[in-house]
PDB file of C-alpha atoms in Angstrom:
ATOM      1  CA  MET A 706     -34.500 -10.336  34.052  1.00 51.00           C
ATOM      2  CA  THR A 707     -34.941 -12.346  37.240  1.00 52.00           C
ATOM      3  CA  SER A 708     -37.324 -11.379  39.996  1.00 51.00           C
ATOM      4  CA  SER A 709     -34.410 -10.671  42.372  1.00 51.00           C
ATOM      5  CA  THR A 710     -32.854  -8.226  39.865  1.00 51.00           C
ATOM      6  CA  PHE A 711     -36.199  -6.544  39.349  1.00 48.00           C
ATOM      7  CA  SER A 712     -36.651  -6.266  43.107  1.00 55.00           C
ATOM      8  CA  PHE A 713     -33.228  -4.642  43.425  1.00 52.00           C
ATOM      9  CA  PHE A 714     -33.984  -1.959  40.810  1.00 56.00           C
ATOM     10  CA  LYS A 715     -37.387  -1.396  42.313  1.00 58.00           C
ATOM     11  CA  ALA A 716     -35.805  -0.834  45.715  1.00 60.00           C
ATOM     12  CA  ALA A 717     -33.076   1.392  44.223  1.00 60.00           C
ATOM     13  CA  SER A 718     -35.699   3.619  42.625  1.00 66.00           C
ATOM     14  CA  ARG A 719     -36.849   4.603  46.096  1.00 69.00           C
ATOM     15  CA  TRP A 720     -33.422   5.750  47.277  1.00 69.00           C
ATOM     16  CA  SER A 721     -32.936   9.399  48.101  1.00 73.00           C
ATOM     17  CA  LYS A 722     -30.823  11.653  45.883  1.00 74.00           C
ATOM     18  CA  ASN A 723     -28.104  11.863  48.510  1.00 76.00           C
ATOM     19  CA  HIS A 724     -27.969   8.078  48.720  1.00 73.00           C
ATOM     20  CA  LYS A 725     -27.663   7.726  44.950  1.00 74.00           C
ATOM     21  CA  PHE A 726     -25.028  10.469  44.787  1.00 77.00           C
ATOM     22  CA  PHE A 727     -22.948   8.819  47.507  1.00 77.00           C
ATOM     23  CA  LEU A 728     -23.002   5.398  45.843  1.00 77.00           C
ATOM     24  CA  THR A 729     -22.242   6.849  42.418  1.00 82.00           C
ATOM     25  CA  SER A 730     -19.327   8.894  43.777  1.00 83.00           C
ATOM     26  CA  PHE A 731     -17.979   5.869  45.625  1.00 81.00           C
ATOM     27  CA  GLY A 732     -18.120   3.736  42.484  1.00 83.00           C
ATOM     28  CA  VAL A 733     -16.388   6.393  40.371  1.00 87.00           C
ATOM     29  CA  LEU A 734     -13.624   6.927  42.951  1.00 87.00           C
ATOM     30  CA  ALA A 735     -13.080   3.200  43.474  1.00 86.00           C
ATOM     31  CA  GLY A 736     -12.939   2.503  39.740  1.00 85.00           C
ATOM     32  CA  GLY A 737     -10.707   5.500  39.041  1.00 84.00           C
ATOM     33  CA  GLY A 738      -8.353   4.705  41.914  1.00 84.00           C
ATOM     34  CA  SER A 739      -8.034   1.084  40.807  1.00 82.00           C
ATOM     35  CA  SER A 740      -7.274   2.172  37.245  1.00 81.00           C
ATOM     36  CA  ILE A 741      -4.578   4.613  38.410  1.00 82.00           C
ATOM     37  CA  ILE A 742      -2.915   2.008  40.642  1.00 78.00           C
ATOM     38  CA  TYR A 743      -2.929  -0.550  37.818  1.00 71.00           C
ATOM     39  CA  ALA A 744      -1.516   1.989  35.339  1.00 72.00           C
ATOM     40  CA  LEU A 745       1.258   3.037  37.750  1.00 67.00           C
ATOM     41  CA  GLU A 746       2.232  -0.567  38.426  1.00 66.00           C
ATOM     42  CA  GLN A 747       2.397  -1.309  34.714  1.00 61.00           C
ATOM     43  CA  SER A 748       4.517   1.791  34.124  1.00 54.00           C
ATOM     44  CA  ILE A 749       6.956   0.635  36.811  1.00 54.00           C
ATOM     45  CA  HIS A 750       7.299  -2.750  35.134  1.00 56.00           C
ATOM     46  CA  ALA A 751       7.623  -1.152  31.709  1.00 48.00           C
ATOM     47  CA  SER A 752      10.345   1.243  32.879  1.00 49.00           C
ATOM     48  CA  ASN A 753      12.421  -1.594  34.313  1.00 62.00           C
ATOM     49  CA  ASP A 754      15.269  -2.338  31.919  1.00 70.00           C
ATOM     50  CA  ALA A 755      15.928  -5.791  33.397  1.00 77.00           C
ATOM     51  CA  ALA A 756      15.008  -9.015  31.637  1.00 84.00           C
ATOM     52  CA  HIS A 757      11.693 -10.595  32.564  1.00 87.00           C
ATOM     53  CA  VAL A 758      12.134 -13.489  34.956  1.00 89.00           C
ATOM     54  CA  ALA A 759      10.803 -16.945  34.148  1.00 88.00           C
ATOM     55  CA  LYS A 760       8.099 -18.416  36.355  1.00 91.00           C
ATOM     56  CA  GLN A 761       9.355 -21.451  38.243  1.00 92.00           C
ATOM     57  CA  LYS A 762       7.232 -24.248  39.676  1.00 92.00           C
ATOM     58  CA  TRP A 763       7.771 -23.828  43.397  1.00 93.00           C
ATOM     59  CA  ASN A 764       6.490 -26.594  45.661  1.00 90.00           C
ATOM     60  CA  HIS A 765       4.867 -24.088  48.020  1.00 92.00           C
ATOM     61  CA  ASN A 766       2.903 -22.006  45.502  1.00 90.00           C
ATOM     62  CA  GLY A 767      -0.434 -23.822  45.808  1.00 88.00           C
ATOM     63  CA  TRP A 768      -3.151 -22.803  48.228  1.00 87.00           C
ATOM     64  CA  PHE A 769      -2.503 -25.797  50.453  1.00 86.00           C
ATOM     65  CA  ASP A 770       1.082 -26.642  49.450  1.00 91.00           C
ATOM     66  CA  THR A 771       3.787 -26.531  52.100  1.00 92.00           C
ATOM     67  CA  LEU A 772       7.457 -25.669  51.880  1.00 94.00           C
ATOM     68  CA  ASP A 773       9.882 -28.395  50.837  1.00 94.00           C
ATOM     69  CA  HIS A 774      11.650 -28.770  54.171  1.00 94.00           C
ATOM     70  CA  ALA A 775      14.435 -30.926  52.759  1.00 95.00           C
ATOM     71  CA  SER A 776      15.129 -28.026  50.398  1.00 96.00           C
ATOM     72  CA  VAL A 777      14.989 -25.575  53.318  1.00 96.00           C
ATOM     73  CA  ARG A 778      17.671 -27.582  55.138  1.00 96.00           C
ATOM     74  CA  ARG A 779      19.868 -27.714  52.051  1.00 97.00           C
ATOM     75  CA  GLY A 780      19.278 -23.984  51.541  1.00 97.00           C
ATOM     76  CA  TRP A 781      20.650 -23.324  55.022  1.00 96.00           C
ATOM     77  CA  GLU A 782      23.820 -25.175  53.992  1.00 96.00           C
ATOM     78  CA  VAL A 783      24.123 -22.970  50.890  1.00 97.00           C
ATOM     79  CA  TYR A 784      23.551 -19.793  52.885  1.00 97.00           C
ATOM     80  CA  LYS A 785      26.006 -20.782  55.639  1.00 95.00           C
ATOM     81  CA  ASN A 786      28.802 -21.833  53.274  1.00 95.00           C
ATOM     82  CA  VAL A 787      28.345 -19.318  50.440  1.00 96.00           C
ATOM     83  CA  CYS A 788      26.019 -16.384  51.123  1.00 96.00           C
ATOM     84  CA  ALA A 789      26.909 -15.693  54.763  1.00 95.00           C
ATOM     85  CA  ALA A 790      30.305 -14.342  53.773  1.00 94.00           C
ATOM     86  CA  CYS A 791      28.627 -11.111  52.601  1.00 95.00           C
ATOM     87  CA  HIS A 792      24.889 -11.229  53.360  1.00 96.00           C
ATOM     88  CA  SER A 793      23.222 -11.268  56.761  1.00 96.00           C
ATOM     89  CA  VAL A 794      19.947 -12.684  58.061  1.00 96.00           C
ATOM     90  CA  GLU A 795      20.058 -10.413  61.082  1.00 93.00           C
ATOM     91  CA  TYR A 796      16.405 -10.904  62.101  1.00 95.00           C
ATOM     92  CA  LEU A 797      16.723 -14.689  62.359  1.00 95.00           C
ATOM     93  CA  ALA A 798      17.640 -16.347  65.668  1.00 95.00           C
ATOM     94  CA  TYR A 799      19.331 -19.712  66.105  1.00 96.00           C
ATOM     95  CA  ARG A 800      16.332 -21.052  68.023  1.00 95.00           C
ATOM     96  CA  GLU A 801      14.179 -20.628  64.904  1.00 95.00           C
ATOM     97  CA  LEU A 802      16.379 -23.131  63.064  1.00 95.00           C
ATOM     98  CA  VAL A 803      15.517 -25.888  65.549  1.00 95.00           C
ATOM     99  CA  GLY A 804      13.222 -28.481  64.007  1.00 92.00           C
ATOM    100  CA  VAL A 805      13.441 -26.849  60.583  1.00 93.00           C
ATOM    101  CA  CYS A 806      17.076 -26.809  59.472  1.00 91.00           C
ATOM    102  CA  LEU A 807      18.865 -28.262  62.506  1.00 92.00           C
ATOM    103  CA  THR A 808      18.287 -30.345  65.587  1.00 93.00           C
ATOM    104  CA  GLU A 809      18.475 -28.578  68.944  1.00 95.00           C
ATOM    105  CA  ASN A 810      22.002 -29.868  69.607  1.00 95.00           C
ATOM    106  CA  GLU A 811      23.174 -28.870  66.131  1.00 94.00           C
ATOM    107  CA  ALA A 812      21.708 -25.376  66.561  1.00 95.00           C
ATOM    108  CA  LYS A 813      23.421 -25.013  69.947  1.00 95.00           C
ATOM    109  CA  ALA A 814      26.724 -26.092  68.406  1.00 95.00           C
ATOM    110  CA  GLU A 815      26.296 -23.622  65.520  1.00 93.00           C
ATOM    111  CA  ALA A 816      25.542 -20.795  67.964  1.00 94.00           C
ATOM    112  CA  ALA A 817      28.460 -21.672  70.240  1.00 94.00           C
ATOM    113  CA  GLU A 818      30.899 -21.250  67.330  1.00 93.00           C
ATOM    114  CA  GLN A 819      30.103 -17.530  67.263  1.00 92.00           C
ATOM    115  CA  MET A 820      31.443 -15.045  69.781  1.00 92.00           C
ATOM    116  CA  ILE A 821      28.660 -12.612  70.639  1.00 91.00           C
ATOM    117  CA  GLU A 822      29.265  -9.213  72.191  1.00 90.00           C
ATOM    118  CA  ASP A 823      27.358  -8.878  75.450  1.00 90.00           C
ATOM    119  CA  GLY A 824      27.373  -6.767  78.551  1.00 85.00           C
ATOM    120  CA  PRO A 825      28.098  -4.559  80.224  1.00 88.00           C
ATOM    121  CA  ASP A 826      29.592  -6.576  83.079  1.00 85.00           C
ATOM    122  CA  GLU A 827      29.977  -5.380  86.667  1.00 87.00           C
ATOM    123  CA  THR A 828      32.828  -3.087  85.601  1.00 88.00           C
ATOM    124  CA  GLY A 829      30.805  -1.534  82.793  1.00 88.00           C
ATOM    125  CA  ALA A 830      32.851  -3.178  80.037  1.00 90.00           C
ATOM    126  CA  MET A 831      31.465  -5.130  77.090  1.00 90.00           C
ATOM    127  CA  PHE A 832      32.649  -8.712  76.673  1.00 90.00           C
ATOM    128  CA  LYS A 833      32.481 -11.608  74.242  1.00 92.00           C
ATOM    129  CA  ARG A 834      30.735 -14.889  75.019  1.00 92.00           C
ATOM    130  CA  PRO A 835      29.812 -18.011  73.027  1.00 94.00           C
ATOM    131  CA  GLY A 836      26.491 -17.737  71.279  1.00 94.00           C
ATOM    132  CA  LYS A 837      23.313 -19.426  72.457  1.00 94.00           C
ATOM    133  CA  LEU A 838      19.958 -20.307  70.894  1.00 95.00           C
ATOM    134  CA  SER A 839      18.318 -16.997  71.784  1.00 94.00           C
ATOM    135  CA  ASP A 840      20.945 -14.977  69.904  1.00 95.00           C
ATOM    136  CA  LEU A 841      20.340 -13.548  66.453  1.00 95.00           C
ATOM    137  CA  ILE A 842      22.616 -14.860  63.724  1.00 95.00           C
ATOM    138  CA  PRO A 843      25.497 -12.339  63.616  1.00 94.00           C
ATOM    139  CA  LYS A 844      26.125 -10.135  60.602  1.00 94.00           C
ATOM    140  CA  PRO A 845      29.317 -10.585  58.526  1.00 95.00           C
ATOM    141  CA  TYR A 846      30.172  -6.869  58.887  1.00 95.00           C
ATOM    142  CA  PRO A 847      29.810  -4.620  61.943  1.00 92.00           C
ATOM    143  CA  ASN A 848      28.192  -1.763  59.987  1.00 93.00           C
ATOM    144  CA  GLU A 849      27.240  -0.568  56.505  1.00 94.00           C
ATOM    145  CA  GLU A 850      30.475   1.345  55.955  1.00 95.00           C
ATOM    146  CA  ALA A 851      32.577  -1.756  56.597  1.00 95.00           C
ATOM    147  CA  ALA A 852      30.352  -3.760  54.238  1.00 95.00           C
ATOM    148  CA  ARG A 853      30.745  -1.197  51.441  1.00 94.00           C
ATOM    149  CA  TYR A 854      34.488  -0.976  51.948  1.00 93.00           C
ATOM    150  CA  ALA A 855      34.878  -4.737  51.660  1.00 93.00           C
ATOM    151  CA  ASN A 856      32.683  -4.932  48.535  1.00 92.00           C
ATOM    152  CA  ASN A 857      34.055  -2.038  46.451  1.00 89.00           C
ATOM    153  CA  GLY A 858      31.252   0.326  47.434  1.00 90.00           C
ATOM    154  CA  ALA A 859      28.388  -2.136  46.947  1.00 91.00           C
ATOM    155  CA  TYR A 860      26.201  -2.854  49.983  1.00 94.00           C
ATOM    156  CA  PRO A 861      25.062  -6.484  50.324  1.00 95.00           C
ATOM    157  CA  PRO A 862      21.423  -6.343  51.478  1.00 95.00           C
ATOM    158  CA  ASP A 863      20.079  -8.313  54.408  1.00 96.00           C
ATOM    159  CA  LEU A 864      18.325 -11.465  53.176  1.00 96.00           C
ATOM    160  CA  THR A 865      15.838 -12.145  55.961  1.00 96.00           C
ATOM    161  CA  TYR A 866      12.872 -10.665  54.071  1.00 96.00           C
ATOM    162  CA  ILE A 867      14.369 -10.434  50.597  1.00 96.00           C
ATOM    163  CA  THR A 868      11.712 -12.647  48.978  1.00 95.00           C
ATOM    164  CA  GLN A 869       9.065 -10.209  50.217  1.00 94.00           C
ATOM    165  CA  ALA A 870      11.054  -7.096  49.350  1.00 92.00           C
ATOM    166  CA  ARG A 871      11.476  -7.852  45.632  1.00 91.00           C
ATOM    167  CA  ILE A 872       8.806  -8.021  42.933  1.00 88.00           C
ATOM    168  CA  ASP A 873       8.189 -11.667  42.041  1.00 89.00           C
ATOM    169  CA  GLY A 874      10.580 -12.504  44.885  1.00 89.00           C
ATOM    170  CA  GLU A 875      11.487 -16.179  44.504  1.00 94.00           C
ATOM    171  CA  ASN A 876      11.561 -16.125  40.690  1.00 95.00           C
ATOM    172  CA  TYR A 877      13.647 -12.931  40.657  1.00 95.00           C
ATOM    173  CA  ILE A 878      16.254 -14.220  43.102  1.00 96.00           C
ATOM    174  CA  PHE A 879      16.518 -17.583  41.341  1.00 96.00           C
ATOM    175  CA  SER A 880      16.975 -15.869  37.976  1.00 95.00           C
ATOM    176  CA  LEU A 881      19.531 -13.458  39.435  1.00 95.00           C
ATOM    177  CA  LEU A 882      21.617 -16.261  40.949  1.00 96.00           C
ATOM    178  CA  THR A 883      21.638 -18.326  37.757  1.00 95.00           C
ATOM    179  CA  GLY A 884      21.637 -15.532  35.158  1.00 94.00           C
ATOM    180  CA  TYR A 885      25.263 -14.342  35.059  1.00 95.00           C
ATOM    181  CA  MET A 886      26.776 -14.153  31.577  1.00 94.00           C
ATOM    182  CA  ASP A 887      29.349 -12.307  29.527  1.00 93.00           C
ATOM    183  CA  PRO A 888      28.260  -8.753  28.650  1.00 92.00           C
ATOM    184  CA  PRO A 889      26.915  -8.358  25.110  1.00 91.00           C
ATOM    185  CA  ALA A 890      28.720  -6.230  22.547  1.00 90.00           C
ATOM    186  CA  GLY A 891      28.546  -2.527  23.325  1.00 87.00           C
ATOM    187  CA  VAL A 892      27.990  -2.954  27.070  1.00 88.00           C
ATOM    188  CA  VAL A 893      30.852  -1.518  29.090  1.00 88.00           C
ATOM    189  CA  LEU A 894      31.174  -2.461  32.760  1.00 90.00           C
ATOM    190  CA  ALA A 895      33.136  -0.618  35.418  1.00 88.00           C
ATOM    191  CA  GLU A 896      35.868  -2.325  37.374  1.00 88.00           C
ATOM    192  CA  ASN A 897      34.588  -5.069  39.723  1.00 88.00           C
ATOM    193  CA  GLN A 898      31.175  -5.087  38.047  1.00 92.00           C
ATOM    194  CA  HIS A 899      29.524  -8.113  36.454  1.00 94.00           C
ATOM    195  CA  PHE A 900      26.758  -8.506  33.884  1.00 95.00           C
ATOM    196  CA  ASN A 901      23.414  -9.977  34.863  1.00 94.00           C
ATOM    197  CA  PRO A 902      20.412  -9.236  32.616  1.00 94.00           C
ATOM    198  CA  TYR A 903      17.963  -9.733  35.513  1.00 94.00           C
ATOM    199  CA  PHE A 904      19.489  -6.932  37.572  1.00 93.00           C
ATOM    200  CA  PRO A 905      18.223  -3.404  36.745  1.00 89.00           C
ATOM    201  CA  GLY A 906      20.801  -1.814  34.461  1.00 88.00           C
ATOM    202  CA  GLY A 907      22.591  -5.132  33.958  1.00 91.00           C
ATOM    203  CA  ALA A 908      25.686  -4.115  35.947  1.00 92.00           C
ATOM    204  CA  ILE A 909      25.849  -5.713  39.383  1.00 93.00           C
ATOM    205  CA  GLY A 910      28.568  -5.501  42.001  1.00 92.00           C
ATOM    206  CA  MET A 911      28.047  -9.054  43.286  1.00 93.00           C
ATOM    207  CA  ALA A 912      30.109 -11.663  41.494  1.00 93.00           C
ATOM    208  CA  GLN A 913      28.583 -14.977  40.529  1.00 95.00           C
ATOM    209  CA  ALA A 914      28.315 -16.929  43.755  1.00 94.00           C
ATOM    210  CA  LEU A 915      26.893 -20.316  42.738  1.00 95.00           C
ATOM    211  CA  TYR A 916      28.584 -22.917  40.566  1.00 94.00           C
ATOM    212  CA  ASP A 917      28.131 -26.635  40.083  1.00 95.00           C
ATOM    213  CA  GLU A 918      29.467 -28.604  43.056  1.00 93.00           C
ATOM    214  CA  ILE A 919      30.363 -25.446  44.981  1.00 94.00           C
ATOM    215  CA  ILE A 920      29.353 -27.296  48.151  1.00 95.00           C
ATOM    216  CA  GLU A 921      28.631 -30.906  49.051  1.00 95.00           C
ATOM    217  CA  TYR A 922      25.172 -31.557  50.486  1.00 95.00           C
ATOM    218  CA  GLU A 923      24.980 -33.720  53.590  1.00 93.00           C
ATOM    219  CA  ASP A 924      22.064 -35.709  52.132  1.00 92.00           C
ATOM    220  CA  GLY A 925      23.965 -36.504  48.941  1.00 93.00           C
ATOM    221  CA  THR A 926      21.839 -34.371  46.585  1.00 95.00           C
ATOM    222  CA  PRO A 927      23.872 -33.295  43.503  1.00 96.00           C
ATOM    223  CA  ALA A 928      24.840 -29.674  44.128  1.00 95.00           C
ATOM    224  CA  THR A 929      24.253 -28.228  40.676  1.00 96.00           C
ATOM    225  CA  GLN A 930      23.994 -24.470  40.278  1.00 96.00           C
ATOM    226  CA  SER A 931      20.243 -24.549  39.747  1.00 96.00           C
ATOM    227  CA  GLN A 932      19.746 -26.934  42.691  1.00 96.00           C
ATOM    228  CA  CYS A 933      21.743 -24.663  45.005  1.00 97.00           C
ATOM    229  CA  ALA A 934      19.787 -21.626  43.790  1.00 97.00           C
ATOM    230  CA  LYS A 935      16.450 -23.381  44.262  1.00 97.00           C
ATOM    231  CA  ASP A 936      17.374 -24.536  47.772  1.00 97.00           C
ATOM    232  CA  VAL A 937      18.688 -21.203  49.026  1.00 97.00           C
ATOM    233  CA  VAL A 938      15.621 -19.394  47.633  1.00 97.00           C
ATOM    234  CA  THR A 939      13.352 -21.869  49.440  1.00 97.00           C
ATOM    235  CA  PHE A 940      15.325 -21.240  52.638  1.00 97.00           C
ATOM    236  CA  LEU A 941      14.943 -17.469  52.202  1.00 97.00           C
ATOM    237  CA  LYS A 942      11.206 -17.935  51.614  1.00 97.00           C
ATOM    238  CA  TRP A 943      11.031 -19.704  54.957  1.00 96.00           C
ATOM    239  CA  CYS A 944      13.089 -16.912  56.588  1.00 96.00           C
ATOM    240  CA  ALA A 945      10.584 -14.321  55.393  1.00 96.00           C
ATOM    241  CA  GLU A 946       7.515 -16.422  56.275  1.00 95.00           C
ATOM    242  CA  PRO A 947       8.324 -18.945  59.021  1.00 94.00           C
ATOM    243  CA  GLU A 948       4.558 -19.242  59.654  1.00 94.00           C
ATOM    244  CA  HIS A 949       3.936 -20.253  56.009  1.00 94.00           C
ATOM    245  CA  ASP A 950       2.893 -23.868  56.647  1.00 93.00           C
ATOM    246  CA  THR A 951       0.957 -23.066  59.829  1.00 93.00           C
ATOM    247  CA  ARG A 952      -1.019 -20.357  58.021  1.00 93.00           C
ATOM    248  CA  LYS A 953      -2.058 -22.763  55.279  1.00 93.00           C
ATOM    249  CA  LEU A 954      -2.970 -25.410  57.856  1.00 93.00           C
ATOM    250  CA  PHE A 955      -5.256 -22.887  59.573  1.00 94.00           C
ATOM    251  CA  ALA A 956      -6.769 -22.068  56.180  1.00 92.00           C
ATOM    252  CA  MET A 957      -7.586 -25.740  55.607  1.00 92.00           C
ATOM    253  CA  LYS A 958      -9.261 -25.907  59.018  1.00 94.00           C
ATOM    254  CA  ALA A 959     -11.171 -22.695  58.341  1.00 94.00           C
ATOM    255  CA  PHE A 960     -12.448 -23.929  54.956  1.00 93.00           C
ATOM    256  CA  THR A 961     -13.532 -27.204  56.570  1.00 94.00           C
ATOM    257  CA  ILE A 962     -15.464 -25.389  59.302  1.00 96.00           C
ATOM    258  CA  LEU A 963     -17.029 -23.007  56.760  1.00 95.00           C
ATOM    259  CA  GLY A 964     -18.105 -25.976  54.650  1.00 94.00           C
ATOM    260  CA  VAL A 965     -19.901 -27.524  57.622  1.00 95.00           C
ATOM    261  CA  LEU A 966     -21.507 -24.171  58.497  1.00 95.00           C
ATOM    262  CA  ASN A 967     -22.686 -23.773  54.901  1.00 94.00           C
ATOM    263  CA  LEU A 968     -24.507 -27.093  55.173  1.00 92.00           C
ATOM    264  CA  VAL A 969     -26.142 -25.952  58.409  1.00 91.00           C
ATOM    265  CA  VAL A 970     -27.204 -22.637  56.832  1.00 89.00           C
ATOM    266  CA  TRP A 971     -28.561 -24.447  53.749  1.00 88.00           C
ATOM    267  CA  TYR A 972     -30.571 -26.800  55.974  1.00 86.00           C
ATOM    268  CA  LEU A 973     -32.021 -23.913  57.985  1.00 82.00           C
ATOM    269  CA  HIS A 974     -32.902 -22.017  54.820  1.00 80.00           C
ATOM    270  CA  ARG A 975     -34.418 -25.043  53.139  1.00 80.00           C
ATOM    271  CA  HIS A 976     -36.458 -26.388  56.036  1.00 79.00           C
ATOM    272  CA  TYR A 977     -37.202 -23.294  58.105  1.00 76.00           C
ATOM    273  CA  TRP A 978     -36.749 -19.908  56.460  1.00 73.00           C
ATOM    274  CA  SER A 979     -38.167 -21.025  53.102  1.00 71.00           C
ATOM    275  CA  VAL A 980     -41.397 -21.914  54.890  1.00 72.00           C
ATOM    276  CA  MET A 981     -41.462 -18.592  56.709  1.00 71.00           C
ATOM    277  CA  LYS A 982     -40.601 -16.646  53.561  1.00 69.00           C
ATOM    278  CA  THR A 983     -43.293 -18.180  51.344  1.00 72.00           C
ATOM    279  CA  ARG A 984     -46.171 -18.160  53.804  1.00 72.00           C
ATOM    280  CA  LYS A 985     -49.230 -16.051  53.075  1.00 73.00           C
ATOM    281  CA  ILE A 986     -51.152 -14.126  55.665  1.00 71.00           C
ATOM    282  CA  PHE A 987     -54.764 -13.292  55.013  1.00 68.00           C
ATOM    283  CA  GLN A 988     -56.638 -10.745  57.012  1.00 68.00           C
ATOM    284  CA  SER A 989     -60.416 -10.555  57.118  1.00 68.00           C
ATOM    285  CA  PRO A 990     -61.218  -7.569  59.299  1.00 66.00           C
ATOM    286  CA  LYS A 991     -64.651  -7.534  60.770  1.00 64.00           C
ATOM    287  CA  SER A 992     -66.791  -4.562  59.973  1.00 59.00           C
ATOM    288  CA  LEU A 993     -66.647  -1.908  62.629  1.00 54.00           C
ATOM    289  CA  PHE A 994     -70.389  -1.420  62.274  1.00 55.00           C
ATOM    290  CA  LYS A 995     -71.278  -5.064  62.572  1.00 57.00           C
ATOM    291  CA  LYS A 996     -73.079  -5.868  65.763  1.00 53.00           C
TER     292      LYS A 996
END
């Protein structure tokens, strides 16, 4: 047992009963609460009848790894040409695409193709105008009822934060997009349903959306199904966390500053506080009766 450990137990022996009771209760509650949360999470995973998704090697998963911005740009092409027919990214504005997926002129041209409802005008009437950079990307359907009617009762979710809203977000979405197959024997699907083992229950209302060469990338990348899925998932990751790269850059700066501060603290401890801590003070009081 080290001297520091012995000093700790020696100090703890002098604590009051209330102090010991409080710390013991806190430890029991913290440990019990953590165990309950872990058990509930495991039960949720165990009760899920979907297939377990495979872990993919995403370029942005490391502590200091950034998003693949070429993949983000290709993912925008996949979303615009395939996904946007049913799914919205209603919390994303055209101006946020500038410098990431599009140039400023390209983003302005994309926005101008959309007619955005605005107003009221001086007569109190609403009117349509060409879109501009400050506008949010319009939804494919005006409301949820229209979306369900067009998709046989299924409601296509908004994709802006979908990677954050699903457990194991990127891996789940990639597996879902590439996991369509014929239903196994004994599985009966309703009309307009499709089988995907990664979707809870296996029966999903969304038909397979990605195929090989479904689009043609502007940069010439072969548009295989897995490549399209990887790119659109990377784009959706950026949608959910546009500050992703900036946050990691700040982390690198913070770790650098902390490293320098640690050297300063070590120097102060080694050459100043260690001297103060190990000094000995002797006291030789003079006798009160000495003349």
